[in-house]
Amino acid sequence: MTTLKIVRGTSASAWMAFALIQALPMAASAQIEEVVVSTRRREESLQDVPIAVSAISSEQIQRQGITDLKDIVANQPSVQFDQSFGPADNRITIRGLSNTRGRSNVAFLVDGIDTTTENLISAGSGLLANRRLLTDVERIEIVKGPQSALFGRAAFAGAFNYITKEPGDEFDGRVSIDIGDFGRRSIDGAIGGPLSDTFGVRLTGVQYNEDGYYTNSITGSDVGGVDG
């Protein structure tokens, strides 16, 4: 039952609009799409997980043009990313817990398998932390806070878990090309599908190169470029 309080000066049209809104069925209201994560080694709704987790879907990766780690953490509160001149010196900070020399205190996993590397030269997370194969993942889960019980000793500050796409019920594939300034060129693709009723396969790959943002004043050659 809806109770209306008469306020002097309210027009009849305003009361009619109010009554119409009250009469709309609840099913017509916008619904939030359920996000399923596997942070605790089983699939469950993100709203039911009792730890701080952020999930980035494959649709978000494609829509936002995410290609590397700095793009992932750009919109993540309490997560910072810094990279020195060397590509192996990737510094991830979650909730103020920064890297030190040796093994990273932020774990990096692929489908739950720990792939965290060590960097003994500087206070970074190693070369494998900044993955470029981000366009063929189902989602990226970012766990904030100590989670060594779930992800091992490297997850003292948190963890990044890349969930790769599984082969679907039908064969499908895709190819994308990216061209930008400073000689940036990349091409990546994926193909996969079922080989039987119980077995499937999916292949993905990327090739990229960039000339660099700086020029050697003596030789005139580009400095800081990457390829792989």
Coordinates of C-alpha atoms in Angstrom, one line a residue:
M1 CA 0.0 0.0 0.0
T2 CA 1.3 3.5 -1.0
T3 CA 0.5 6.4 1.3
L4 CA 0.5 9.9 -0.3
K5 CA 1.1 13.0 1.7
I6 CA -0.6 16.1 0.2
V7 CA 1.7 19.0 -0.1
R8 CA 0.2 22.4 -0.9
G9 CA 1.2 23.7 -4.3
T10 CA 1.8 20.3 -6.0
S11 CA 0.3 20.2 -9.4
A12 CA -2.1 17.4 -10.6
S13 CA 0.4 16.3 -13.3
A14 CA 3.1 15.7 -10.7
W15 CA 0.7 13.5 -8.7
M16 CA -0.2 11.5 -11.8
A17 CA 3.5 10.9 -12.6
F18 CA 4.2 9.8 -9.0
A19 CA 1.3 7.4 -9.1
L20 CA 2.4 6.0 -12.5
I21 CA 5.9 5.3 -11.1
Q22 CA 4.5 3.6 -8.0
A23 CA 2.4 1.4 -10.3
L24 CA 5.3 0.1 -12.4
P25 CA 6.2 -3.6 -11.6
M26 CA 9.4 -4.4 -9.9
A27 CA 10.5 -6.6 -12.8
A28 CA 10.8 -3.5 -15.0
S29 CA 13.6 -2.1 -12.9
A30 CA 17.2 -2.5 -14.0
Q31 CA 19.0 -5.7 -12.8
I32 CA 22.7 -6.1 -12.1
E33 CA 24.3 -8.9 -14.1
E34 CA 25.8 -11.6 -11.9
V35 CA 29.6 -11.9 -12.0
V36 CA 31.0 -15.4 -11.3
V37 CA 34.6 -15.7 -10.0
S38 CA 36.7 -18.6 -8.9
T39 CA 38.9 -16.8 -6.4
R40 CA 38.4 -19.5 -3.7
R41 CA 39.0 -22.4 -6.0
R42 CA 35.3 -22.8 -6.9
E43 CA 32.9 -20.8 -9.0
E44 CA 30.7 -18.5 -7.0
S45 CA 29.0 -15.2 -7.3
L46 CA 31.2 -12.1 -6.7
Q47 CA 28.7 -10.8 -4.2
D48 CA 29.1 -13.9 -2.1
V49 CA 32.9 -13.9 -1.8
P50 CA 33.9 -12.6 1.6
I51 CA 37.2 -11.0 0.4
A52 CA 38.0 -8.0 -1.6
V53 CA 38.0 -9.0 -5.3
S54 CA 37.7 -7.1 -8.5
A55 CA 36.8 -8.9 -11.8
I56 CA 37.5 -7.6 -15.3
S57 CA 35.6 -9.4 -18.0
S58 CA 36.7 -10.1 -21.6
E59 CA 34.1 -7.6 -22.8
Q60 CA 35.7 -4.9 -20.6
I61 CA 39.2 -5.7 -21.9
Q62 CA 38.0 -5.4 -25.5
R63 CA 35.9 -2.3 -24.9
Q64 CA 38.6 -0.4 -22.9
G65 CA 41.5 -1.5 -25.1
I66 CA 43.4 -3.2 -22.3
T67 CA 46.8 -4.5 -23.5
D68 CA 49.0 -4.6 -20.4
L69 CA 49.2 -4.4 -16.7
K70 CA 49.1 -0.6 -16.4
D71 CA 45.8 -0.6 -18.2
I72 CA 44.4 -3.1 -15.8
V73 CA 45.2 -1.2 -12.6
A74 CA 44.3 2.3 -14.1
N75 CA 40.8 2.1 -12.7
Q76 CA 41.5 -0.1 -9.7
P77 CA 41.4 1.6 -6.3
S78 CA 44.3 0.9 -3.8
V79 CA 46.4 -0.7 -6.7
Q80 CA 49.3 1.1 -8.2
F81 CA 51.7 0.2 -11.0
D82 CA 55.1 1.5 -11.8
Q83 CA 57.6 0.4 -14.4
S84 CA 61.3 1.4 -14.8
F85 CA 63.2 1.6 -18.0
G86 CA 63.7 -2.2 -18.0
P87 CA 60.7 -4.3 -19.0
A88 CA 61.5 -6.8 -16.1
D89 CA 61.1 -4.1 -13.4
N90 CA 57.3 -4.1 -12.9
R91 CA 56.4 -2.7 -9.5
I92 CA 52.9 -3.6 -8.2
T93 CA 51.6 -2.0 -5.0
I94 CA 48.4 -3.2 -3.4
R95 CA 47.1 -1.3 -0.4
G96 CA 50.5 0.3 0.2
L97 CA 52.4 -3.0 0.3
S98 CA 55.2 -2.4 -2.2
N99 CA 57.7 -4.7 -3.7
T100 CA 61.2 -5.4 -2.3
R101 CA 64.2 -7.1 -3.7
G102 CA 63.6 -10.8 -4.5
R103 CA 60.3 -12.5 -5.0
S104 CA 57.2 -10.3 -5.6
N105 CA 54.7 -9.9 -2.8
V106 CA 51.9 -9.9 -5.4
A107 CA 51.2 -13.3 -6.9
F108 CA 50.5 -13.7 -10.6
L109 CA 48.6 -16.8 -11.7
V110 CA 47.2 -18.3 -14.8
D111 CA 44.1 -20.5 -14.2
G112 CA 45.2 -20.8 -10.6
I113 CA 48.8 -21.9 -11.4
D114 CA 51.4 -19.7 -9.7
T115 CA 53.7 -18.1 -12.4
T116 CA 55.2 -15.4 -10.1
T117 CA 58.8 -14.7 -11.0
E118 CA 61.7 -13.2 -9.1
N119 CA 63.8 -10.1 -9.8
L120 CA 67.1 -10.1 -7.9
I121 CA 68.4 -6.9 -9.6
S122 CA 65.7 -4.4 -8.6
A123 CA 62.5 -4.2 -6.6
G124 CA 60.3 -5.5 -9.4
S125 CA 58.0 -8.4 -10.1
G126 CA 59.8 -9.8 -13.0
L127 CA 59.2 -9.9 -16.8
L128 CA 56.3 -12.3 -16.7
A129 CA 54.1 -10.0 -14.5
N130 CA 53.2 -7.7 -17.4
R131 CA 51.5 -10.1 -19.7
R132 CA 50.4 -9.1 -23.2
L133 CA 48.2 -12.1 -23.9
L134 CA 45.2 -10.3 -22.3
T135 CA 42.8 -10.3 -25.2
D136 CA 42.0 -14.0 -25.0
V137 CA 41.1 -14.4 -21.3
E138 CA 37.7 -14.9 -19.9
R139 CA 38.3 -12.5 -17.0
I140 CA 41.0 -11.1 -14.7
E141 CA 40.5 -11.4 -11.0
I142 CA 42.3 -9.0 -8.7
V143 CA 42.5 -10.1 -5.1
K144 CA 43.4 -7.3 -2.6
G145 CA 44.9 -8.1 0.8
P146 CA 47.0 -11.0 2.1
Q147 CA 45.8 -14.2 0.6
S148 CA 48.8 -16.6 1.0
A149 CA 46.5 -19.4 2.2
L150 CA 44.9 -19.4 -1.3
F151 CA 47.7 -18.4 -3.6
G152 CA 51.0 -19.2 -1.8
R153 CA 53.7 -17.1 -0.2
A154 CA 53.8 -14.5 -3.1
A155 CA 50.3 -13.3 -2.3
F156 CA 51.3 -11.3 0.8
A157 CA 49.7 -8.1 -0.7
G158 CA 47.3 -9.7 -3.1
A159 CA 47.1 -11.6 -6.4
F160 CA 46.3 -11.3 -10.1
N161 CA 44.6 -14.4 -11.6
Y162 CA 44.2 -14.6 -15.4
I163 CA 41.3 -17.0 -16.3
T164 CA 41.8 -18.1 -19.9
K165 CA 39.0 -18.8 -22.3
E166 CA 38.0 -22.5 -22.8
P167 CA 37.1 -24.0 -26.1
G168 CA 33.4 -23.6 -26.9
D169 CA 30.9 -26.0 -28.3
E170 CA 31.7 -24.8 -31.8
F171 CA 34.9 -23.7 -33.6
D172 CA 35.4 -20.0 -33.6
G173 CA 38.3 -17.6 -34.1
R174 CA 39.3 -14.0 -34.2
V175 CA 42.1 -11.7 -35.4
S176 CA 42.8 -8.1 -34.4
I177 CA 45.4 -5.6 -35.5
D178 CA 46.5 -2.5 -33.6
I179 CA 48.5 0.4 -35.2
G180 CA 49.6 3.5 -33.3
D181 CA 52.2 6.2 -33.0
F182 CA 55.9 5.6 -32.3
G183 CA 55.8 2.6 -34.7
R184 CA 53.4 0.6 -32.6
R185 CA 52.2 -2.4 -34.4
S186 CA 50.6 -5.6 -33.0
I187 CA 48.5 -8.5 -34.3
D188 CA 46.9 -11.1 -32.2
G189 CA 44.4 -13.9 -32.7
A190 CA 42.9 -17.0 -31.3
I191 CA 41.1 -20.1 -32.6
G192 CA 39.5 -23.0 -30.8
G193 CA 36.8 -25.5 -30.6
P194 CA 35.8 -29.1 -29.7
L195 CA 37.7 -32.1 -31.0
S196 CA 35.4 -34.6 -29.3
D197 CA 32.5 -34.6 -26.9
T198 CA 34.9 -34.3 -23.9
F199 CA 38.0 -32.7 -25.4
G200 CA 38.7 -29.3 -26.9
V201 CA 41.6 -27.1 -27.8
R202 CA 42.2 -23.4 -28.1
L203 CA 45.3 -21.6 -29.5
T204 CA 46.2 -18.0 -29.0
G205 CA 49.2 -15.8 -29.9
V206 CA 50.4 -12.2 -30.4
Q207 CA 53.2 -10.5 -32.2
Y208 CA 54.1 -6.9 -31.3
N209 CA 56.8 -4.3 -31.8
E210 CA 57.3 -0.6 -30.9
D211 CA 60.1 1.8 -32.0
G212 CA 60.4 3.6 -28.6
Y213 CA 59.7 7.0 -27.3
Y214 CA 63.3 8.3 -27.3
T215 CA 66.1 8.9 -29.8
N216 CA 69.8 8.3 -29.2
S217 CA 71.4 11.7 -29.8
I218 CA 74.7 10.1 -31.1
T219 CA 73.5 7.3 -33.3
G220 CA 70.0 8.7 -34.1
S221 CA 68.5 5.3 -33.5
D222 CA 65.3 4.8 -31.4
V223 CA 65.6 3.9 -27.7
G224 CA 63.1 2.1 -25.5
G225 CA 61.4 0.0 -28.2
V226 CA 60.1 -3.5 -27.6
D227 CA 59.2 -6.5 -29.8
G228 CA 58.1 -10.0 -29.1

